[in-house]
Amino acid sequence: MTADDLRFLEAGAARVVPERGLADKLSLGRPLRVKLGLDPTAPAVTLGWAVVLRKLRQFQDAGHVAVLIVGDFTARVGDPSGRSEARPRLAKEDVDRYAERVLDEFSSILDLDRAEVRRNSEWLEPLGIEDVLRLAGSITVARMLERDDFAARFAAGRPISLMEFCYPLLQGYDSVAVEADVELGGTDQLFNLLVGRDLQRDHGQDPQVALTMPLLVGTDGVQKMSQSLGNYVAVTDPPDEMFGKLVRIPDGSIADYRLLTLDFFRDPDEAERVRQGLASGELDPWQEKRRMAREVVDLYHGPGAGAVAEARFDELHRARAVPRDAPGVLVPATVFEQDPAGGWRLWVPGLLEAMGLVGSRAEARRLLAQGGVRVDGRTESREALPLEGPPPGSFLGSIWQVGRRRAARLAGLRDSG
RNA sequence: GGGCGGGUGCCCGAGUGGCCAAAGGGAGCGGUCUGUAAAAUCGCCGGCGUAGCCUACGGAGGUUCGAAUCCUCCCCCGCCCA
């Protein structure tokens, strides 16, 4: 029973530190407090984020306590990590709003009723400088520089602020404050999770077990999935979009996607079977990719949603059907113009811009010249189109497509102003 | 505090008075092909109603017919020394 529990809870994990730690914690025979920090500055929950949320859900299902930490204090201070650009500091209300939204999206994965949600301002705000310095005393600079991204940036001569050094400390102190038994995170969080162990030890607590999950690669198949890189799938993406994005990942990522979005909490062996099948050529990558996409859509939109999305996908992209249900847009009358003879013309770049299909009219003109614009399924390269009678005339209801993924329907005229 | 080197378009990076809307690469976008994968290949990649004009090389001034390039001040970053 405990052995099964352990295998279940460690399924898919990248690292468990210390290796035997989780088994020891489980043998305590009480519900464990499993900590997960959430980033209240991110507007959407991605499939990458979902990985660690699913893992937390597994702990919940096994009877343990999910402790979610809203990093409201840290978000307000502003974290200049990453690209060395100082992240905007957020006002209290903004953080609260974001956090609420994010938590709302979590509810499709976690059982929030059984979770403990805490804000770290609760214990970080009262800290005095003396406390902070004492915390800082627990870690050496050399130790900090062991962290991958610090080491890399230092070597590359890129700036690292002292405040960034404080982040792991504050995050680690969260573990002390909530007396975490286990902390979850992506592999990029390992260092921070380990700092938590050190601080807990300094505070006379039994150090938490750090359990990291592999990072889900983005839809580009190269970089980690992140919102700032735009290579993500959000758990709230509508079925068609979700299917389309998933089916666009490189073949080499199929098994990883299976494991981290579906299999580790359902049937951990399935991903491995697929990996081997693909490697040996027994399985067809295209079919496997579609199956994965279908299953993920089912997971987030209900059984059967995947099949519907798949059918629509085939219709639109294989049969090249015109997307009749593209969002309707009202356009200003100024995209139509009257020539001296009294005839009307449609000014295409203006229209495409008004419909939000292009970023600028100059872009529209380039795309027209390159054959990237279709009207009701036919490629159009003219910048002005004649029409019979007053606008919008026969263009009412016309479907405009730019490239393969952008489309809109001309729903009518809007009063300019 | 002192010395040195830097800040160029989404990113990296060339450019040291006009030929610079700014080389090259990456990312991105469009076409062909295809499985909205990979590979290949062609093209685009600041804005403006189609013309030249505007905006742009950390910021503000200045020199010049002309400045990403020269000068002054300021801001920012890195390295070394303290």
Coordinates of C-alpha atoms (C1' of nucleotides) in Angstrom, one line a residue:
Chain A
M1 CA 0.0 0.0 0.0
T2 CA 2.7 2.5 1.0
A3 CA 4.9 1.3 -1.8
D4 CA 2.1 1.9 -4.3
D5 CA 1.4 5.3 -2.8
L6 CA 5.1 6.1 -3.2
R7 CA 5.3 5.0 -6.8
F8 CA 2.1 7.0 -7.6
L9 CA 3.3 10.1 -5.9
E10 CA 6.8 10.0 -7.5
A11 CA 5.5 9.1 -11.0
G12 CA 7.0 11.4 -13.6
A13 CA 9.1 13.3 -11.1
A14 CA 12.5 14.6 -12.2
R15 CA 14.1 14.6 -8.8
V16 CA 13.2 13.8 -5.3
V17 CA 15.6 15.2 -2.8
P18 CA 16.6 13.5 -0.7
E19 CA 16.0 10.3 -2.6
R20 CA 14.4 8.4 0.2
G21 CA 12.9 11.5 1.7
L22 CA 9.3 11.0 0.5
A23 CA 9.2 7.4 1.8
D24 CA 10.3 8.7 5.2
K25 CA 7.8 11.4 5.3
L26 CA 5.0 9.1 4.3
S27 CA 5.9 6.7 7.1
L28 CA 5.1 9.4 9.6
G29 CA 1.5 8.3 9.0
R30 CA 0.0 11.7 9.0
P31 CA -1.2 13.9 6.2
L32 CA 1.7 15.7 4.7
R33 CA 1.8 19.5 4.1
V34 CA 2.6 19.9 0.4
K35 CA 3.7 23.3 -0.6
L36 CA 3.4 24.9 -4.0
G37 CA 4.1 28.5 -4.8
L38 CA 2.0 30.2 -7.4
D39 CA 3.0 33.1 -9.4
P40 CA 0.2 35.7 -9.1
T41 CA 1.6 37.8 -11.9
A42 CA 0.8 35.3 -14.7
P43 CA -2.5 35.9 -16.5
A44 CA -3.0 32.3 -17.6
V45 CA -2.4 28.8 -16.4
T46 CA -0.5 26.9 -19.0
L47 CA -0.1 23.2 -19.5
G48 CA 3.4 23.6 -18.2
W49 CA 2.1 24.9 -15.0
A50 CA -0.6 22.2 -14.9
V51 CA 2.1 19.6 -14.6
V52 CA 3.0 20.6 -11.1
L53 CA -0.7 21.2 -10.3
R54 CA -1.6 17.7 -11.3
K55 CA 1.2 16.4 -9.1
L56 CA -0.2 18.4 -6.2
R57 CA -3.7 17.0 -7.0
Q58 CA -2.2 13.5 -6.7
F59 CA -1.1 14.4 -3.2
Q60 CA -4.5 15.6 -2.4
D61 CA -6.1 12.5 -3.6
A62 CA -3.8 10.5 -1.4
G63 CA -5.1 12.4 1.6
H64 CA -2.4 15.1 2.0
V65 CA -2.8 18.8 2.4
A66 CA -2.2 21.2 -0.5
V67 CA -0.7 24.4 0.7
L68 CA -0.8 27.1 -1.9
I69 CA 1.4 30.1 -1.4
V70 CA 0.3 33.3 -3.2
G71 CA 3.5 35.2 -3.6
D72 CA 1.8 38.6 -3.1
F73 CA 4.6 40.1 -1.2
T74 CA 7.3 39.1 -3.6
A75 CA 5.2 40.1 -6.6
R76 CA 4.8 43.6 -5.2
V77 CA 8.5 44.0 -4.7
G78 CA 9.1 43.0 -8.3
D79 CA 11.5 40.3 -9.4
P80 CA 14.1 41.4 -11.9
S81 CA 15.1 37.8 -12.7
G82 CA 15.3 36.4 -16.1
R83 CA 16.0 38.9 -18.9
S84 CA 17.5 41.3 -16.4
E85 CA 14.7 43.7 -17.1
A86 CA 13.1 44.7 -13.9
R87 CA 9.7 43.2 -13.8
P88 CA 7.0 45.8 -13.1
R89 CA 6.1 46.0 -9.5
L90 CA 2.4 45.4 -9.0
A91 CA 0.1 47.1 -6.8
K92 CA -1.6 45.2 -4.0
E93 CA -5.0 45.2 -5.7
D94 CA -3.5 44.0 -9.0
V95 CA -1.8 41.1 -7.3
D96 CA -5.1 40.2 -5.6
R97 CA -7.0 40.3 -8.8
Y98 CA -4.4 38.2 -10.6
A99 CA -4.3 35.7 -7.8
E100 CA -8.0 35.3 -7.7
R101 CA -8.1 34.6 -11.4
V102 CA -5.3 32.2 -11.3
L103 CA -6.9 30.3 -8.4
D104 CA -10.1 30.2 -10.3
E105 CA -8.3 28.5 -13.1
F106 CA -6.7 26.1 -10.7
S107 CA -10.1 24.9 -9.7
S108 CA -10.3 22.7 -12.8
I109 CA -7.3 20.8 -11.5
L110 CA -7.1 21.1 -7.8
D111 CA -9.7 20.6 -5.1
L112 CA -9.5 24.1 -3.7
D113 CA -12.0 23.4 -0.9
R114 CA -9.5 21.1 0.6
A115 CA -6.5 23.3 -0.1
E116 CA -4.9 25.8 2.3
V117 CA -4.3 29.1 0.5
R118 CA -1.8 31.5 2.1
R119 CA -0.3 34.8 1.1
N120 CA 3.3 35.2 1.9
S121 CA 2.9 38.9 2.9
E122 CA 1.4 37.3 6.1
W123 CA 4.8 36.5 7.4
L124 CA 7.2 38.4 5.1
E125 CA 5.8 41.8 5.7
P126 CA 6.4 41.8 9.5
L127 CA 10.1 40.8 9.0
G128 CA 12.5 43.5 10.1
I129 CA 15.9 44.1 8.5
E130 CA 17.5 42.2 11.3
D131 CA 15.4 39.1 10.5
V132 CA 16.2 39.4 6.8
L133 CA 19.9 39.7 7.5
R134 CA 19.8 36.7 9.7
L135 CA 18.1 34.8 6.9
A136 CA 20.8 36.0 4.5
G137 CA 23.4 34.7 6.9
S138 CA 22.3 31.1 6.2
I139 CA 23.5 31.2 2.6
T140 CA 26.9 32.1 1.1
V141 CA 27.5 33.9 -2.1
A142 CA 29.3 30.9 -3.5
R143 CA 26.3 28.8 -2.8
M144 CA 24.1 31.3 -4.6
L145 CA 26.3 31.2 -7.6
E146 CA 25.8 27.5 -7.9
R147 CA 22.4 28.2 -9.1
D148 CA 22.3 27.6 -12.9
D149 CA 20.9 30.8 -14.1
F150 CA 23.0 32.9 -11.7
A151 CA 26.1 31.1 -12.7
A152 CA 25.3 31.5 -16.4
R153 CA 24.5 35.2 -16.1
F154 CA 27.6 35.8 -13.9
A155 CA 29.8 34.1 -16.5
A156 CA 28.2 36.0 -19.3
G157 CA 28.7 39.3 -17.5
R158 CA 25.0 39.9 -17.2
P159 CA 23.7 41.8 -14.1
I160 CA 22.4 40.0 -11.1
S161 CA 20.9 42.2 -8.4
L162 CA 21.3 41.5 -4.7
M163 CA 17.6 41.5 -4.5
E164 CA 17.5 38.4 -6.7
F165 CA 19.8 36.8 -4.2
C166 CA 17.1 37.4 -1.7
Y167 CA 14.4 35.7 -3.6
P168 CA 15.4 32.1 -2.8
L169 CA 15.6 33.2 0.8
L170 CA 12.2 34.6 0.9
Q171 CA 10.7 31.6 -0.9
G172 CA 12.6 29.3 1.4
Y173 CA 11.3 31.2 4.4
D174 CA 7.8 30.5 3.1
S175 CA 8.5 26.8 3.8
V176 CA 9.5 27.6 7.3
A177 CA 6.3 29.6 7.8
V178 CA 4.0 26.9 6.6
E179 CA 6.1 24.1 8.0
A180 CA 6.1 22.3 4.7
D181 CA 6.8 18.6 4.5
V182 CA 7.1 18.5 0.7
E183 CA 7.6 21.3 -1.8
L184 CA 6.8 20.9 -5.5
G185 CA 8.2 22.8 -8.4
G186 CA 9.6 22.6 -11.8
T187 CA 13.2 21.4 -12.3
D188 CA 14.2 25.0 -12.5
Q189 CA 13.1 25.5 -8.9
L190 CA 15.3 22.9 -7.4
F191 CA 17.7 25.3 -6.0
N192 CA 15.0 27.4 -4.3
L193 CA 13.4 24.3 -2.9
L194 CA 16.8 23.3 -1.4
V195 CA 17.2 26.7 0.2
G196 CA 13.9 26.0 1.9
R197 CA 15.5 22.9 3.4
D198 CA 18.4 24.8 4.7
L199 CA 16.3 27.4 6.3
Q200 CA 13.9 24.9 7.9
R201 CA 16.9 23.1 9.4
D202 CA 18.1 26.4 10.8
H203 CA 14.7 26.9 12.4
G204 CA 14.7 23.5 14.0
Q205 CA 12.3 21.9 11.5
D206 CA 12.6 18.7 9.7
P207 CA 13.6 19.8 6.2
Q208 CA 11.0 19.4 3.5
V209 CA 11.4 17.0 0.6
A210 CA 11.9 18.7 -2.7
L211 CA 10.0 17.1 -5.6
T212 CA 10.6 18.5 -9.0
M213 CA 8.7 17.8 -12.2
P214 CA 10.3 18.0 -15.6
L215 CA 9.6 21.2 -17.5
L216 CA 7.2 20.8 -20.3
V217 CA 8.7 22.1 -23.5
G218 CA 6.8 24.7 -25.4
T219 CA 5.0 24.2 -28.6
D220 CA 8.1 25.1 -30.4
G221 CA 9.7 22.0 -29.0
V222 CA 12.8 23.9 -28.0
Q223 CA 12.3 26.3 -25.1
K224 CA 10.4 25.7 -21.9
M225 CA 6.7 26.5 -22.1
S226 CA 6.2 30.1 -21.0
Q227 CA 3.8 32.9 -21.5
S228 CA 6.5 35.4 -22.3
L229 CA 7.8 33.2 -25.1
G230 CA 4.3 32.7 -26.5
N231 CA 4.9 29.0 -27.0
Y232 CA 2.2 27.9 -24.5
V233 CA -1.1 26.2 -24.4
A234 CA -3.4 27.5 -21.7
V235 CA -5.8 25.2 -19.9
T236 CA -8.5 27.7 -20.7
D237 CA -7.8 27.7 -24.5
P238 CA -10.9 26.8 -26.4
P239 CA -10.9 23.2 -27.8
D240 CA -10.1 24.1 -31.4
E241 CA -7.2 26.2 -30.4
M242 CA -5.9 23.7 -27.9
F243 CA -6.1 20.9 -30.5
G244 CA -4.4 23.1 -33.1
K245 CA -1.5 24.1 -30.9
L246 CA -0.9 20.5 -29.7
V247 CA -0.9 19.1 -33.1
R248 CA 1.7 21.6 -34.1
I249 CA 4.4 20.5 -31.7
P250 CA 7.4 18.8 -33.2
D251 CA 7.2 15.0 -33.4
G252 CA 10.1 14.6 -31.0
S253 CA 8.0 16.1 -28.2
I254 CA 5.0 13.8 -28.5
A255 CA 6.1 11.4 -25.7
D256 CA 7.1 14.2 -23.4
Y257 CA 3.7 15.8 -23.8
R258 CA 2.0 12.6 -23.2
L259 CA 3.9 11.9 -20.0
L260 CA 3.5 15.4 -18.5
T261 CA 0.1 16.4 -19.6
L262 CA -1.7 13.0 -19.3
D263 CA 0.1 9.9 -18.3
F264 CA 2.0 10.5 -15.1
F265 CA -1.2 10.8 -13.1
R266 CA -3.1 8.3 -15.1
D267 CA -0.9 5.5 -16.5
P268 CA 2.8 6.3 -16.3
D269 CA 3.8 3.5 -18.6
E270 CA 1.8 4.7 -21.5
A271 CA 4.2 7.5 -22.4
E272 CA 7.0 5.0 -22.4
R273 CA 5.2 2.6 -24.7
V274 CA 4.5 5.5 -27.1
R275 CA 8.1 6.6 -27.0
Q276 CA 9.3 3.2 -27.9
G277 CA 6.6 2.7 -30.5
L278 CA 7.6 5.9 -32.2
A279 CA 11.3 5.1 -32.0
S280 CA 10.8 1.7 -33.6
G281 CA 8.5 2.9 -36.2
E282 CA 5.6 0.8 -35.0
L283 CA 3.5 3.8 -34.2
D284 CA 2.7 6.6 -36.6
P285 CA 3.7 10.0 -35.2
W286 CA 0.9 11.9 -36.8
Q287 CA -1.7 9.5 -35.4
E288 CA -0.1 9.5 -32.0
K289 CA 0.1 13.3 -31.9
R290 CA -3.5 13.6 -32.8
R291 CA -4.5 11.1 -30.1
M292 CA -2.5 13.0 -27.5
A293 CA -4.2 16.3 -28.6
R294 CA -7.6 14.6 -28.5
E295 CA -7.0 13.3 -25.0
V296 CA -5.7 16.6 -23.6
V297 CA -8.8 18.4 -25.1
D298 CA -11.0 15.8 -23.5
L299 CA -9.2 16.4 -20.2
Y300 CA -9.9 20.1 -20.1
H301 CA -13.2 20.3 -22.1
G302 CA -14.9 17.1 -21.3
P303 CA -15.1 13.7 -22.9
G304 CA -15.8 13.9 -26.6
A305 CA -14.5 17.5 -27.0
G306 CA -11.3 16.2 -28.5
A307 CA -13.0 14.3 -31.2
V308 CA -15.1 17.3 -32.1
A309 CA -12.0 19.5 -32.3
E310 CA -10.2 16.9 -34.4
A311 CA -13.1 16.7 -36.9
R312 CA -13.2 20.5 -37.2
F313 CA -9.5 20.6 -37.6
D314 CA -9.6 18.1 -40.5
E315 CA -12.4 20.0 -42.1
L316 CA -10.6 23.3 -41.9
H317 CA -7.0 22.4 -42.6
R318 CA -7.1 19.2 -44.6
A319 CA -10.2 19.9 -46.7
R320 CA -9.5 23.6 -46.5
A321 CA -13.0 24.5 -45.8
V322 CA -13.9 28.1 -45.1
P323 CA -14.3 28.7 -41.4
R324 CA -17.9 29.8 -41.5
D325 CA -18.1 30.4 -37.8
A326 CA -15.1 32.8 -37.7
P327 CA -15.8 35.6 -35.2
G328 CA -17.9 38.4 -36.7
V329 CA -16.5 41.9 -36.7
L330 CA -18.2 45.2 -37.4
V331 CA -16.0 47.5 -39.5
P332 CA -16.1 51.2 -40.0
A333 CA -17.7 52.4 -43.2
T334 CA -14.5 54.2 -44.1
V335 CA -13.0 51.0 -45.4
F336 CA -15.4 51.4 -48.3
E337 CA -14.9 54.3 -50.6
Q338 CA -16.7 55.8 -53.5
D339 CA -15.0 56.8 -56.7
P340 CA -15.9 59.9 -58.7
A341 CA -18.1 57.8 -61.1
G342 CA -20.3 56.8 -58.1
G343 CA -19.1 53.2 -57.8
W344 CA -18.1 51.7 -54.5
R345 CA -14.9 49.9 -53.7
L346 CA -13.6 48.0 -50.7
W347 CA -10.2 49.0 -49.4
V348 CA -8.7 45.7 -48.3
P349 CA -5.8 46.8 -46.1
G350 CA -8.1 49.0 -44.2
L351 CA -10.6 46.2 -43.8
L352 CA -8.0 43.7 -42.6
E353 CA -6.7 46.1 -40.1
A354 CA -10.2 46.9 -38.8
M355 CA -10.9 43.2 -38.4
G356 CA -7.8 42.8 -36.4
L357 CA -6.2 40.3 -38.7
V358 CA -3.1 42.3 -39.3
G359 CA -1.0 44.6 -37.2
S360 CA -0.8 47.4 -39.7
R361 CA -2.0 48.3 -43.2
A362 CA 1.5 48.0 -44.5
E363 CA 1.6 44.4 -43.2
A364 CA -1.7 43.8 -45.0
R365 CA -0.4 45.0 -48.3
R366 CA 2.7 42.8 -48.0
L367 CA 0.5 39.8 -47.2
L368 CA -1.8 40.5 -50.1
A369 CA 1.2 40.6 -52.4
Q370 CA 2.4 37.3 -51.1
G371 CA -0.9 35.5 -51.6
G372 CA -1.5 35.2 -47.9
V373 CA -5.1 36.6 -47.9
R374 CA -8.2 34.7 -48.8
V375 CA -11.8 35.8 -49.2
D376 CA -14.4 33.1 -48.8
G377 CA -11.6 30.6 -49.6
R378 CA -10.3 32.3 -52.7
T379 CA -6.9 33.9 -52.7
E380 CA -7.1 37.7 -53.2
S381 CA -4.2 39.9 -54.1
R382 CA -6.0 43.1 -55.0
E383 CA -5.9 46.0 -52.6
A384 CA -9.2 47.4 -53.7
L385 CA -12.3 45.4 -54.7
P386 CA -15.3 46.7 -56.6
L387 CA -18.7 46.0 -55.3
E388 CA -22.2 46.4 -56.5
G389 CA -24.3 49.0 -54.8
P390 CA -23.7 50.6 -51.4
P391 CA -21.6 48.9 -48.7
P392 CA -21.2 46.4 -47.5
G393 CA -23.2 44.8 -50.3
S394 CA -22.2 41.3 -51.2
F395 CA -19.3 41.5 -48.8
L396 CA -21.7 41.2 -45.9
G397 CA -20.9 37.9 -44.2
S398 CA -17.7 37.3 -46.2
I399 CA -15.0 35.4 -44.5
W400 CA -11.5 36.8 -44.5
Q401 CA -8.5 34.7 -43.8
V402 CA -4.9 35.7 -43.3
G403 CA -2.5 32.8 -43.4
R404 CA -3.8 29.6 -42.0
R405 CA -4.8 30.6 -38.5
R406 CA -6.4 34.0 -38.6
A407 CA -9.9 34.5 -39.8
A408 CA -12.8 36.8 -39.3
R409 CA -16.3 37.4 -40.8
L410 CA -17.5 40.8 -41.9
A411 CA -20.6 41.1 -39.8
G412 CA -21.6 44.6 -40.8
L413 CA -20.9 48.2 -40.6
R414 CA -20.2 50.2 -37.4
D415 CA -20.7 53.8 -37.0
S416 CA -17.3 55.4 -37.1
G417 CA -16.3 57.3 -34.1
Chain B
rG1 C1' 36.1 56.5 -5.1
rG2 C1' 39.7 55.4 -9.5
rG3 C1' 40.8 53.0 -14.4
rC4 C1' 38.9 50.6 -18.8
rG5 C1' 35.0 48.8 -22.0
rG6 C1' 30.0 49.2 -23.4
rG7 C1' 24.4 50.8 -24.4
rU8 C1' 21.9 49.8 -32.3
rG9 C1' 15.3 47.2 -34.6
rC10 C1' 11.6 41.3 -30.7
rC11 C1' 16.8 39.0 -29.4
rC12 C1' 22.1 38.6 -30.7
rG13 C1' 25.2 41.6 -33.5
rA14 C1' 27.9 44.7 -37.8
rG15 C1' 28.2 49.7 -38.8
rU16 C1' 32.9 55.3 -36.5
rG17 C1' 30.0 61.9 -41.0
rG18 C1' 26.3 61.2 -46.5
rC19 C1' 25.8 55.2 -50.7
rC20 C1' 21.6 53.7 -43.3
rA21 C1' 14.9 52.1 -42.4
rA22 C1' 20.6 50.6 -40.8
rA23 C1' 24.8 44.2 -42.9
rG24 C1' 24.5 39.2 -40.9
rG25 C1' 22.2 35.5 -37.7
rG26 C1' 18.1 33.9 -34.7
rA27 C1' 12.9 34.3 -33.7
rG28 C1' 8.4 35.5 -36.2
rC29 C1' 5.1 35.9 -40.5
rG30 C1' 3.4 34.5 -45.7
rG31 C1' 3.7 31.2 -50.3
rU32 C1' 4.9 26.1 -52.3
rC33 C1' 5.4 21.2 -50.4
rU34 C1' 3.3 18.5 -46.2
rG35 C1' 0.7 15.8 -41.3
rU36 C1' -0.8 23.6 -39.1
rA37 C1' 5.6 18.2 -37.4
rA38 C1' 10.5 17.9 -39.5
rA39 C1' 13.3 18.9 -43.9
rA40 C1' 13.4 21.8 -48.3
rU41 C1' 12.5 26.2 -51.0
rC42 C1' 10.8 31.3 -52.4
rG43 C1' 9.5 35.8 -50.1
rC44 C1' 8.4 39.4 -46.1
rC45 C1' 9.9 41.3 -41.5
rG46 C1' 9.0 50.4 -38.5
rG47 C1' 4.7 53.5 -39.8
rC48 C1' 1.6 56.3 -43.2
rG49 C1' -4.3 55.1 -48.8
rU50 C1' 0.4 53.3 -53.0
rA51 C1' 3.9 59.1 -52.9
rG52 C1' 7.6 60.6 -50.7
rC53 C1' 7.3 61.9 -46.1
rC54 C1' 7.5 60.6 -40.8
rU55 C1' 9.6 57.9 -36.6
rA56 C1' 14.0 55.1 -35.1
rC57 C1' 20.4 53.5 -33.2
rG58 C1' 20.2 54.8 -24.0
rG59 C1' 18.3 60.5 -22.8
rA60 C1' 18.9 65.8 -23.6
rG61 C1' 21.4 69.5 -26.0
rG62 C1' 25.2 71.0 -29.7
rU63 C1' 28.6 71.1 -34.3
rU64 C1' 27.5 70.3 -39.6
rC65 C1' 24.4 71.4 -45.9
rG66 C1' 24.0 66.3 -43.6
rA67 C1' 24.9 62.5 -37.3
rA68 C1' 23.8 55.6 -35.3
rU69 C1' 28.6 57.7 -36.4
rC70 C1' 31.9 64.1 -33.9
rC71 C1' 31.4 67.3 -29.1
rU72 C1' 29.0 68.4 -24.0
rC73 C1' 26.1 66.9 -20.0
rC74 C1' 23.1 63.1 -17.9
rC75 C1' 21.2 57.9 -17.2
rC76 C1' 22.3 52.8 -17.3
rC77 C1' 25.4 48.1 -17.7
rG78 C1' 30.0 45.1 -17.4
rC79 C1' 35.2 44.3 -16.0
rC80 C1' 39.5 45.5 -13.0
rC81 C1' 41.5 48.2 -8.7
rA82 C1' 40.1 50.0 -3.7

